[in-house]
Short mmCIF file of C-alpha atoms and ligand atoms in Angstrom, two decimals:
data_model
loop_
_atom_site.label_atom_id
_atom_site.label_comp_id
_atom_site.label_asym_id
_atom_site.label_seq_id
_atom_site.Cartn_x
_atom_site.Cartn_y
_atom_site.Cartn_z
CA UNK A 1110 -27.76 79.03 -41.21
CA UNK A 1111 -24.62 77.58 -40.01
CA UNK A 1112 -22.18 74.48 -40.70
CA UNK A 1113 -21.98 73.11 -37.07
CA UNK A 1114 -24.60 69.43 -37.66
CA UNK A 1115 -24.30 66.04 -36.35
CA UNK A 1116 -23.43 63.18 -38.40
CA UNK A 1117 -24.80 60.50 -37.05
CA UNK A 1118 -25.28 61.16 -33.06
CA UNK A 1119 -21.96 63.54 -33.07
CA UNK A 1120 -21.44 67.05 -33.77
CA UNK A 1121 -19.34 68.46 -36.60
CA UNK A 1122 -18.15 71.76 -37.81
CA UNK A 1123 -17.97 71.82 -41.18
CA UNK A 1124 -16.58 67.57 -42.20
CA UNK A 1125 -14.87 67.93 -39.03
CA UNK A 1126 -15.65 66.15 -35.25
CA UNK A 1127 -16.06 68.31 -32.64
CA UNK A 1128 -14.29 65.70 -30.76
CA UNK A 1129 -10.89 65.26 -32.80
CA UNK A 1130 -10.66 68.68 -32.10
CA UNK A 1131 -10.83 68.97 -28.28
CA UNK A 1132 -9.18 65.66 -28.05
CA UNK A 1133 -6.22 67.91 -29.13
CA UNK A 1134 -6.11 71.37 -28.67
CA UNK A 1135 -8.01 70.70 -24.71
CA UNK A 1136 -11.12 72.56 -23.66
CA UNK A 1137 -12.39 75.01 -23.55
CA UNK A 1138 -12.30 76.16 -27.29
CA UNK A 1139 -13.62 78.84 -29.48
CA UNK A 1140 -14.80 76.93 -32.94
CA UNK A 1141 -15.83 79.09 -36.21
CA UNK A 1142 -16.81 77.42 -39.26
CA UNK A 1143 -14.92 79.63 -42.26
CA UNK A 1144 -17.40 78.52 -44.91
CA UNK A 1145 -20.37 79.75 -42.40
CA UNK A 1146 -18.34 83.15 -42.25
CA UNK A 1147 -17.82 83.49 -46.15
CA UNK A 1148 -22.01 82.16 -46.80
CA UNK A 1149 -22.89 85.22 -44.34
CA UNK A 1150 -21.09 87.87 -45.92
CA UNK A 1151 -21.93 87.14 -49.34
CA UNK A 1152 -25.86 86.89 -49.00
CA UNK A 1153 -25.01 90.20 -46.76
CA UNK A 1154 -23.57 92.03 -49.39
CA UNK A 1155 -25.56 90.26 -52.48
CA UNK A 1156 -28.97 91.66 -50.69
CA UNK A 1157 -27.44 95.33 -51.49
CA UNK A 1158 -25.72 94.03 -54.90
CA UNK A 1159 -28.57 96.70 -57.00
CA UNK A 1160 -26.69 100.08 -55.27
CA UNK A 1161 -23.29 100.86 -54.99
CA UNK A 1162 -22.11 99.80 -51.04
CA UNK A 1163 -19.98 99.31 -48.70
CA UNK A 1164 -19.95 96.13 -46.23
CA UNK A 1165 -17.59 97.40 -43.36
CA UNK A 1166 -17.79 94.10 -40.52
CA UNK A 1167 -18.04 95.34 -37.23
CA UNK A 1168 -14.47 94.36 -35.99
CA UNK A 1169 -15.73 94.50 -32.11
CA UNK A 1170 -18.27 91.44 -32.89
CA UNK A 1171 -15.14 88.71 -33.43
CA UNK A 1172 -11.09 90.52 -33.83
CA UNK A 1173 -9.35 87.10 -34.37
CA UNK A 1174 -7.22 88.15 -37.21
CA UNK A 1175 -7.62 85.04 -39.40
CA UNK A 1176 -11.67 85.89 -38.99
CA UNK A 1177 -10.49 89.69 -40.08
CA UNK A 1178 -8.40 88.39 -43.00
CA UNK A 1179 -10.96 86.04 -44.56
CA UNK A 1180 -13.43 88.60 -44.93
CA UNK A 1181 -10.43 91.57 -46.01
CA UNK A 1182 -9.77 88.58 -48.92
CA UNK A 1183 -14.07 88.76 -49.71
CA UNK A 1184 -13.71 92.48 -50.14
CA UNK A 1185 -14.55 94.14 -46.82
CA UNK A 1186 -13.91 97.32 -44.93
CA UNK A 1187 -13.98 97.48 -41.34
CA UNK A 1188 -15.93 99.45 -38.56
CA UNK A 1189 -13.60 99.91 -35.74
CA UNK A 1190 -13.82 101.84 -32.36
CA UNK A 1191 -10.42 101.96 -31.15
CA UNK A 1192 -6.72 102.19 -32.43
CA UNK A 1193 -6.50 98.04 -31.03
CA UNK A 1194 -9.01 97.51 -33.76
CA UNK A 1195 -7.66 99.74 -36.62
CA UNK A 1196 -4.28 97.93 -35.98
CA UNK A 1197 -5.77 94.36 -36.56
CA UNK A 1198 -7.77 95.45 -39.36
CA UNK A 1199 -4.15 96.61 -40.74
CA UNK A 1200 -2.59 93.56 -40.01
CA UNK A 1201 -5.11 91.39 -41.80
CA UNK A 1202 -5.24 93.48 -44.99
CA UNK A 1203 -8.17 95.40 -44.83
CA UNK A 1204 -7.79 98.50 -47.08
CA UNK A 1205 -7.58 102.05 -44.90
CA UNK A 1206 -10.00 103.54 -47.83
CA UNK A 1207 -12.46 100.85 -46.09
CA UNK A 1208 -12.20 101.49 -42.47
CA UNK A 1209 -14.69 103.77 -40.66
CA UNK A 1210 -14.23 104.75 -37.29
CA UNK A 1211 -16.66 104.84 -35.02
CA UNK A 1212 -16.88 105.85 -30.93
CA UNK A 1213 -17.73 108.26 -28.74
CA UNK A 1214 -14.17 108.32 -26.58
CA UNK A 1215 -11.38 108.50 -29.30
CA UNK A 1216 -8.88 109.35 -28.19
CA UNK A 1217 -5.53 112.10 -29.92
CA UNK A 1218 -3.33 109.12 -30.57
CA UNK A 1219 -6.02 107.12 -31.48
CA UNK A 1220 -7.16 110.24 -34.00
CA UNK A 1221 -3.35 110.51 -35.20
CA UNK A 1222 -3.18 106.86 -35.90
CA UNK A 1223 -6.55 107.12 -38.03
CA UNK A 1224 -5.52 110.41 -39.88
CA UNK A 1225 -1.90 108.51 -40.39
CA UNK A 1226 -3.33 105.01 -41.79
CA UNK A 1227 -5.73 107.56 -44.27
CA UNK A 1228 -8.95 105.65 -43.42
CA UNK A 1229 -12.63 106.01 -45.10
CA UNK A 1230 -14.21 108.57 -42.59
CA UNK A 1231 -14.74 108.91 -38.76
CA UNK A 1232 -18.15 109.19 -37.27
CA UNK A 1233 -17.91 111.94 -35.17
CA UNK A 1234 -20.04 111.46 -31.88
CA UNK A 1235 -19.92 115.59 -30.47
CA UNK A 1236 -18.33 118.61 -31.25
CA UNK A 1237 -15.58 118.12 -28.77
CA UNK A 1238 -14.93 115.81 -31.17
CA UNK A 1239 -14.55 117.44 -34.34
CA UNK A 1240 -12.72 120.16 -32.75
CA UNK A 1241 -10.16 117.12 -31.89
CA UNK A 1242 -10.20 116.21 -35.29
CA UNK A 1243 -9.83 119.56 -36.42
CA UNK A 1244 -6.66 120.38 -34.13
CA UNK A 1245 -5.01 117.49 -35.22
CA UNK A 1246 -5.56 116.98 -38.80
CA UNK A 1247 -4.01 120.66 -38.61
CA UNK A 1248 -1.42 119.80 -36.78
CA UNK A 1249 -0.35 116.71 -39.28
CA UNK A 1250 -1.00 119.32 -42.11
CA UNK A 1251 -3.92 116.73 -43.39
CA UNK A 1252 -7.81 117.09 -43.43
CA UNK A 1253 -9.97 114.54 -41.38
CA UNK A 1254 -13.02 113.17 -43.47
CA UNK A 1255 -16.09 113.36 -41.47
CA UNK A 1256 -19.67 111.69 -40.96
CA UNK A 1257 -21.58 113.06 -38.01
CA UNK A 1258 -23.19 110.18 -35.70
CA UNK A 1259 -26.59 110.89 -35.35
CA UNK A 1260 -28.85 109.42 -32.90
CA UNK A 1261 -32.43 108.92 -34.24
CA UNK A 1262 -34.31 108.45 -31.18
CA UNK A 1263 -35.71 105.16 -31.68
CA UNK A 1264 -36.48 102.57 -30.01
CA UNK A 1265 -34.82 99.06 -31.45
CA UNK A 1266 -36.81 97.30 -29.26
CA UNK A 1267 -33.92 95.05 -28.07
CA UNK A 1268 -32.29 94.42 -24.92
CA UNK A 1269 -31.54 98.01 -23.05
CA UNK A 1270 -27.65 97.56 -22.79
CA UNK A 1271 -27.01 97.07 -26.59
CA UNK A 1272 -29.69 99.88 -27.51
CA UNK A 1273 -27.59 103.07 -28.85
CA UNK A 1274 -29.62 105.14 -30.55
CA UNK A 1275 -32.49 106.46 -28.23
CA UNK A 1276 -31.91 110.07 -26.90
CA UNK A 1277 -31.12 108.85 -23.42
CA UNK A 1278 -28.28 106.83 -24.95
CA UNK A 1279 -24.92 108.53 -24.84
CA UNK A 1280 -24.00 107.87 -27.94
CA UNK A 1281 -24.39 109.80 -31.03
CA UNK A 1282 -25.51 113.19 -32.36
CA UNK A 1283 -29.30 114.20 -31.51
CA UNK A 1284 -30.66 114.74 -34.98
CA UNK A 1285 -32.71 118.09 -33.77
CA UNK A 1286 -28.95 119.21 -33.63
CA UNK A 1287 -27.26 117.88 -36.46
CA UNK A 1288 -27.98 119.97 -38.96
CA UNK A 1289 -26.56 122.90 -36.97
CA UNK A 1290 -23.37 120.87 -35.93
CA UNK A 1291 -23.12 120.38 -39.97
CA UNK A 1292 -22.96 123.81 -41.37
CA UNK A 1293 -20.54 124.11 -38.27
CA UNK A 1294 -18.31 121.21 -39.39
CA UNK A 1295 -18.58 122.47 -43.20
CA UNK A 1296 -16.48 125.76 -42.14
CA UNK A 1297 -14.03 124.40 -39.65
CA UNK A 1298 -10.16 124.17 -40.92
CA UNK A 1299 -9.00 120.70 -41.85
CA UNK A 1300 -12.46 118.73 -41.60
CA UNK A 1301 -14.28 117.47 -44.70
CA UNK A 1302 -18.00 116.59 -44.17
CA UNK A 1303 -18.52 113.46 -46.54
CA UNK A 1304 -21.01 111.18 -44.89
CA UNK A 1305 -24.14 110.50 -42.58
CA UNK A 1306 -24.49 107.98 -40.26
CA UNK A 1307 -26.31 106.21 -37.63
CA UNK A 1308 -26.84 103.06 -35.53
CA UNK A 1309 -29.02 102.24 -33.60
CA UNK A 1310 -28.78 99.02 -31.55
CA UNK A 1311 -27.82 95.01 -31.42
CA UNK A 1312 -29.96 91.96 -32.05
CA UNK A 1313 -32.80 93.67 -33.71
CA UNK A 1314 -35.28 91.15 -34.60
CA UNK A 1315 -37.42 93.21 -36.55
CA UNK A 1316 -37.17 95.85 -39.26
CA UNK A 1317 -39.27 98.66 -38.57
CA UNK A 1318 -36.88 100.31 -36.23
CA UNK A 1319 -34.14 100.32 -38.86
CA UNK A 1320 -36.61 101.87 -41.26
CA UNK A 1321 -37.61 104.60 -38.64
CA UNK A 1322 -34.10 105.77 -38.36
CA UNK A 1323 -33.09 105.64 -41.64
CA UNK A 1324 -35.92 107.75 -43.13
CA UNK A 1325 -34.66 110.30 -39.83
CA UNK A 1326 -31.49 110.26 -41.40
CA UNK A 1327 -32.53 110.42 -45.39
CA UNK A 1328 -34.11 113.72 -44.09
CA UNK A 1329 -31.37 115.03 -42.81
CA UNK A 1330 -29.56 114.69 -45.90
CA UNK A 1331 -31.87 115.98 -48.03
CA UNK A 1332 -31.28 118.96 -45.78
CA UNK A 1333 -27.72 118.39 -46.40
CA UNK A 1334 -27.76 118.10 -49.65
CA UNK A 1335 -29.48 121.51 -50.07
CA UNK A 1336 -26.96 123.24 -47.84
CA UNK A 1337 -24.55 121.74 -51.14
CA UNK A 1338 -22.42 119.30 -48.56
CA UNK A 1339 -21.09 116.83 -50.64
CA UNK A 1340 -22.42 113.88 -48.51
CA UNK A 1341 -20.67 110.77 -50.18
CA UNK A 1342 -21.61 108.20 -47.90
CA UNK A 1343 -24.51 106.76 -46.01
CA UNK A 1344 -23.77 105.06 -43.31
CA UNK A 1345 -26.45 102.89 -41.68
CA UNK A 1346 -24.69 100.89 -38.82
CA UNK A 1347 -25.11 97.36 -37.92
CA UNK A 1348 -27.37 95.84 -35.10
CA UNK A 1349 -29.18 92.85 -37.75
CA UNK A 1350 -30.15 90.34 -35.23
CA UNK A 1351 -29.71 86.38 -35.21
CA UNK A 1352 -31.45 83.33 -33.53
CA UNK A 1353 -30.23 82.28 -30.59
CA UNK A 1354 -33.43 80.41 -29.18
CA UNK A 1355 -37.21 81.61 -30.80
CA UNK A 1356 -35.97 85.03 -32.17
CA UNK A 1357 -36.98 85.44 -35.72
CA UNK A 1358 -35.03 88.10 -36.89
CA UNK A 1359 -35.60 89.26 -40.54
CA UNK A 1360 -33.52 87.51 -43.59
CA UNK A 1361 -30.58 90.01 -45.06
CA UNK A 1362 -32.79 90.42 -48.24
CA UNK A 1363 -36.11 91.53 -46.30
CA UNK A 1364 -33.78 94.23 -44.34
CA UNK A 1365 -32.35 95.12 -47.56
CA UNK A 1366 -35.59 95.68 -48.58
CA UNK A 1367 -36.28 98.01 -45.55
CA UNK A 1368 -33.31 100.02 -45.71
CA UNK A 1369 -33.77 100.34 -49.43
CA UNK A 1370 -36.94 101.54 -49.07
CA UNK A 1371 -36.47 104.04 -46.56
CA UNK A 1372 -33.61 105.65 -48.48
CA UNK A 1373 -35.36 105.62 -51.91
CA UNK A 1374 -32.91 105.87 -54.19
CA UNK A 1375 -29.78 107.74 -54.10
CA UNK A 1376 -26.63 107.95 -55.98
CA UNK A 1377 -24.84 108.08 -52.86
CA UNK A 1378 -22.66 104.90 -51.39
CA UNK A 1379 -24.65 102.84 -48.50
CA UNK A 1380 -22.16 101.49 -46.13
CA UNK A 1381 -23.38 98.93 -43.56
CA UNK A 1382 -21.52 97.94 -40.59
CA UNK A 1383 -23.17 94.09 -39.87
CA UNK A 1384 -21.28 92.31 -37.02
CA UNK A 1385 -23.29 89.78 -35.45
CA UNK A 1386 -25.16 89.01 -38.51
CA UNK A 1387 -21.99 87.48 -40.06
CA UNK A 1388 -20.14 85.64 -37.40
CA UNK A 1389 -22.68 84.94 -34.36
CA UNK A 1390 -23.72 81.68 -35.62
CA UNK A 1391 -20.42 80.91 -37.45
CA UNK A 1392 -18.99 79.87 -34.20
CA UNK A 1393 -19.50 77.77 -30.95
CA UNK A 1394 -17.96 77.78 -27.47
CA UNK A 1395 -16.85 74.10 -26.81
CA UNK A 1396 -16.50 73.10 -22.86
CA UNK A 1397 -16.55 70.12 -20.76
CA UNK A 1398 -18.53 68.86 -17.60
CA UNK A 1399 -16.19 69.33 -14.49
CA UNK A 1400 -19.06 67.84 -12.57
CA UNK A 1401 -22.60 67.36 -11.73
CA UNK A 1402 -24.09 69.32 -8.51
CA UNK A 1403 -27.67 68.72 -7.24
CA UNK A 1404 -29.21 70.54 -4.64
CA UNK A 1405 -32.68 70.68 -3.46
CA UNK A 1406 -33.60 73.75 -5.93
CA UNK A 1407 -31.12 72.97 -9.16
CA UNK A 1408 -29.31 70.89 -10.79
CA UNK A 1409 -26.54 72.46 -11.49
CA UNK A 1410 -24.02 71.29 -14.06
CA UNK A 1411 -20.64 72.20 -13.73
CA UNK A 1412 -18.02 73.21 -16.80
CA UNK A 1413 -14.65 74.28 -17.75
CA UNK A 1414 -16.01 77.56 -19.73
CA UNK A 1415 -17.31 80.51 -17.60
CA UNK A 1416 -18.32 83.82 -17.78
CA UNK A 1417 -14.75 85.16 -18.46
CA UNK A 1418 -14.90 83.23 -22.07
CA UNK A 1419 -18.52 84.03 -22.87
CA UNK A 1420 -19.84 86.92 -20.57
CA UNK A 1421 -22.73 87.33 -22.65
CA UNK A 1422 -25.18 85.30 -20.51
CA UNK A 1423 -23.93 87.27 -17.29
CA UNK A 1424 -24.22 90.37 -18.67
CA UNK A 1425 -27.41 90.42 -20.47
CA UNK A 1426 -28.88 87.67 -19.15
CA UNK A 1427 -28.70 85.99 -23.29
CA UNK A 1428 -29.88 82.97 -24.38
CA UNK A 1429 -27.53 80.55 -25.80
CA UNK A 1430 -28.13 77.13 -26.62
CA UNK A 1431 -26.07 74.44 -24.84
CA UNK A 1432 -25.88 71.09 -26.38
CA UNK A 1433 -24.37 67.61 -26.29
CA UNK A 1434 -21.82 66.62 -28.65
CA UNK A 1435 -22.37 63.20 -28.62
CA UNK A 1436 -26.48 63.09 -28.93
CA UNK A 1437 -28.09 59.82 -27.16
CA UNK A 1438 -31.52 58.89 -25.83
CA UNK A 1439 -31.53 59.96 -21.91
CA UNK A 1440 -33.62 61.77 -19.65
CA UNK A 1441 -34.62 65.55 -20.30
CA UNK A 1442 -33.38 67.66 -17.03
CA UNK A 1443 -33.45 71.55 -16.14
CA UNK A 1444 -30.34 72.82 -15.49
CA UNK A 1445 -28.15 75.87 -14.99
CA UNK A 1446 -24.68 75.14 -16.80
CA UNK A 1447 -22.34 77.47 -14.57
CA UNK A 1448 -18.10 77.68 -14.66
CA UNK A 1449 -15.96 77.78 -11.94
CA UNK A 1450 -15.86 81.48 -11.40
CA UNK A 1451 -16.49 82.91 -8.11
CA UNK A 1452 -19.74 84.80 -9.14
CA UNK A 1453 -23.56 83.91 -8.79
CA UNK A 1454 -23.64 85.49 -12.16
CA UNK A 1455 -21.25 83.11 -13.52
CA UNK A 1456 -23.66 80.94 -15.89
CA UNK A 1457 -23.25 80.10 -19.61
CA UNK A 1458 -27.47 79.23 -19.38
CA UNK A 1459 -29.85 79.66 -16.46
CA UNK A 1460 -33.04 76.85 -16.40
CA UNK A 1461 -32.28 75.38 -19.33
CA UNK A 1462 -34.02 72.28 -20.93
CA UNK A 1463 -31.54 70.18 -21.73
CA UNK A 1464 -30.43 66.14 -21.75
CA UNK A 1465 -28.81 65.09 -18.38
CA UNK A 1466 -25.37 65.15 -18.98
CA UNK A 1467 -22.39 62.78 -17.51
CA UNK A 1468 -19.33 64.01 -15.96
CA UNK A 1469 -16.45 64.37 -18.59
CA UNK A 1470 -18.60 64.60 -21.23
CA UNK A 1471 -18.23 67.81 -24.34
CA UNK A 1472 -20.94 70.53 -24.71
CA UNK A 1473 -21.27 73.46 -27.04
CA UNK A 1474 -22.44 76.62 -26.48
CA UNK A 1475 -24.49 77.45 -29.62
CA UNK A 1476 -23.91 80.84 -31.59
CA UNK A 1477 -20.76 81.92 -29.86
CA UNK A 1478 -19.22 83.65 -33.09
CA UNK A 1479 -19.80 87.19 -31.88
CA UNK A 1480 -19.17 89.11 -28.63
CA UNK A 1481 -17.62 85.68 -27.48
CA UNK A 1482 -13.91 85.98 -27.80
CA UNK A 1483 -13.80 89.28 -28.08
CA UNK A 1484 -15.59 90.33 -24.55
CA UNK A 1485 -13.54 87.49 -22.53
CA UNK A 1486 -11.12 88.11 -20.26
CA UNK A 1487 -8.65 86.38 -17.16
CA UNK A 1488 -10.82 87.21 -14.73
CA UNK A 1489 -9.94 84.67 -11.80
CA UNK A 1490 -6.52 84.00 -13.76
CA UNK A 1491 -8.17 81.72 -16.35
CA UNK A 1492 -6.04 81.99 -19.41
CA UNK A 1493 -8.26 82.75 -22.36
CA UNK A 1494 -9.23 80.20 -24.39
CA UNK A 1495 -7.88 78.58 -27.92
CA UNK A 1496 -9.18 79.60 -30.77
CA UNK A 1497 -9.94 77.17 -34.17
CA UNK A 1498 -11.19 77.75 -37.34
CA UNK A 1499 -12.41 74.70 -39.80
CA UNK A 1500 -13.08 74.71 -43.16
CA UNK A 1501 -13.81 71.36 -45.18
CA UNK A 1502 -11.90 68.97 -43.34
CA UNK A 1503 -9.51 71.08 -41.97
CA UNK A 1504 -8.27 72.56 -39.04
CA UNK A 1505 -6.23 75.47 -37.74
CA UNK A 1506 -5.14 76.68 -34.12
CA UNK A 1507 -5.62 81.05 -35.33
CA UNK A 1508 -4.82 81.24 -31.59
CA UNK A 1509 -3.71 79.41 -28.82
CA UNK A 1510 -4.90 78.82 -25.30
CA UNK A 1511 -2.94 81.48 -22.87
CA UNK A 1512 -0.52 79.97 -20.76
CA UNK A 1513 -0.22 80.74 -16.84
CA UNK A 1514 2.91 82.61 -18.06
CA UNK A 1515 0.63 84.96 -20.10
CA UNK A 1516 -1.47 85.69 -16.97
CA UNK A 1517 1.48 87.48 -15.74
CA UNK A 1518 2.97 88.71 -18.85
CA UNK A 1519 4.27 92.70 -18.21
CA UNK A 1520 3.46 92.40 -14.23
CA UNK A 1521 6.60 93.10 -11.47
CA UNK A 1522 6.75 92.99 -8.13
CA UNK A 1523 7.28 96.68 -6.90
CA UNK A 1524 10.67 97.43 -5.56
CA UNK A 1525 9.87 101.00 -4.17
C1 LIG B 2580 -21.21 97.22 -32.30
C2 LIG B 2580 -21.43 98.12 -33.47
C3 LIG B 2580 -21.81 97.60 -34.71
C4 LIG B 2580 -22.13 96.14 -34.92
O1 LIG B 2580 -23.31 95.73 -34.33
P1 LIG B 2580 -23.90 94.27 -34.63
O2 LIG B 2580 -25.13 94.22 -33.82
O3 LIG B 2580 -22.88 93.29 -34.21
O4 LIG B 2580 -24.17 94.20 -36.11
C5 LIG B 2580 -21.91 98.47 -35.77
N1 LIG B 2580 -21.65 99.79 -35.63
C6 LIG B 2580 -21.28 100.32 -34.46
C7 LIG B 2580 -21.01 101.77 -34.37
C8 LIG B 2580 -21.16 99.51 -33.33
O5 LIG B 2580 -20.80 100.05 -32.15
#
């Protein structure tokens, strides 16, 4: 469900053209939809509204602070994995008593920063780890609230680079340890053991995975539980999946139903950690033809967008639908829609069935909400894009296209 539909044969986000809003902020453009945002989290959050819970948005999945404060304003915490993160989610209000923090590589200032702000919990990835923690909650005279990352061994059945929680994955706890590494973490100085947590993938499309690993991890509580830990928190992750093309992932209530099921009742708080689920289809990548290029084997059409805004296709070879803002009757092509990068991988879709498009002419990139933004980069000194946000009939720059100056912004020649 999202707010990006033509009226008549053009394309609007929310009441407003996708047109007026290249027309003046240039291409190409980040778009989100606020009111698709705001719909997502609530039926998130209203398909746990029976057990007391936490909705903590993945901050990794979009950062743009006005994206951050809308959903601090709805009542959300925030799962970071790095102090970048944990200062945005600061800036745009989100409560420190709602921020977990997640990763396997944090870092002592990054620690000292978390222990400082007094966040929710950190879920700790090894005991290296905890004896970090440890040292420097001592050191700050404070105590570092703990949930141990375990990994379930399970497969989510989704593509191998955003799979996290099978044993060959580095991330994580193996739960045939965990239980030791617990009664460990219950007697060490300065560490309080309040939660359990796991997650195990992205862009899971079905729900049976998420059931196998929270049952794993109701188990281990139990176990918990009888060792009298005061486990507060369960913590299942994030990884819901959306439709990009055919994928029929399953609806927020029928993965409610899952999880609920598999942890069968508890007086314990459930905190989820959704990221793609609440902003992947909220937003599109907007981009225009440089040119049109056939060869004997493609037809190749050329734009202003590349893999440094949206590496997603590059790097996991993702579907994403691209699509005409102005909709006419013309001839059905295959094409590969490619940017100007200097890369064979650079390509925002690869064979794709799509209306021949004319030089000049606007195209979106469908579902660009999550892991767009926030994985681009300057690679080939392309300033990053603009971002917008719409709501109604309004909209907002929340932040603005790099400059050329920005490309070099901190860099000196070397005078040695
Ligand atoms: C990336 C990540 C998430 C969010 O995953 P989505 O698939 O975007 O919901 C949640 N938790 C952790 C620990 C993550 O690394």
């Amino acid at each position: 469900m999202h707010y990006f539909n033509y009226q008549g044969n053009e394309l609007y986000c929310e009441d407003v053209p996708v047109e007026r809003i290249a027309a003046e902020v240039g291409t190409p453009f980040y778009l989100y939809s606020a009111s698709t945002i705001v719909r997502h989290y609530n039926v998130f959050t209203e398909a746990f509204a029976d057990v007391d819970h936490l909705v903590c948005y993945s901050v990794k999945a979009n950062s743009n602070l006005a994206v951050l404060k809308m959903l601090a304003d709805l009542g959300a915490g925030a799962d970071i994995v790095s102090g970048g993160e944990l200062f945005r989610a600061l800036r745009a209000g989100i409560s420190p008593d709602k921020i977990v923090f997640s990763g396997v590589g944090k870092r002592d200032e990054e620690i000292r920063f978390a222990l400082e702000s007094g966040i929710l919990m950190f879920n700790v990835e090894s005991t290296s780890e905890l004896s970090a923690l440890s040292r420097i909650a001592k050191d700050m005279g404070s105590t570092a609230p703990v949930a141990l990352r375990v990994n379930p061994d399970v497969d989510p059945e989704t593509h191998p680079y955003i799979s996290t929680g099978m044993k060959e994955n580095k991330f994580g706890i193996p739960v045939t340890e965990a239980l030791s590494i617990y009664l460990q973490a219950a007697k060490m100085d300065h560490i309080q053991v309040v939660g359990a947590d796991c997650h195990i993938g992205s862009q899971l499309t079905s729900s049976a995975p998420f059931g196998e690993a929270v049952t794993k991890l109701m188990e281990l509580v139990s176990d918990l539980d009888r060792e009298g830990m005061e486990i507060k928190y369960i913590d299942v992750g994030g990884g819901l999946g959306i439709i990009y093309g055919e994928e029929a992932p399953p609806l927020p209530s029928d993965y409610a139903d899952t999880i609920l099921d598999a942890v069968g009742g508890t007086d314990k708080t459930l905190i989820f950690e959704p990221g793609r689920v609440i902003v992947g289809n909220a937003g599109i990548l907007v981009t225009r033809v440089i040119y049109n290029k056939k060869t004997a084997e493609k037809n190749f059409i050329i734009v202003d967008a590349a893999m440094n805004d949206l590496i997603r296709p590059s790097l996991y070879d993702a579907y994403q639908e691209v699509r005409p803002v102005f909709r006419t009757e013309r001839e059905e092509i295959v094409a590969d829609v490619v940017g100007p990068v200097c890369e064979s991988t650079d390509y925002l879709a690869r064979d794709h069935s799509m209306p021949a498009v004319e030089e000049g002419e606007l195209l979106a990139v469908m579902s660009s909400g999550a892991y767009g933004f926030s994985m681009s980069s300057q690679y080939n000194s392309r300033p990053r894009a603009a971002e917008i946000m719409v709501r109604d009939k309004r909209f907002e720059v929340v932040r603005n296209r790099e400059t050329f100056d920005d490309l070099v912004k901190g860099e000196r020649v070397f005078n040695g």
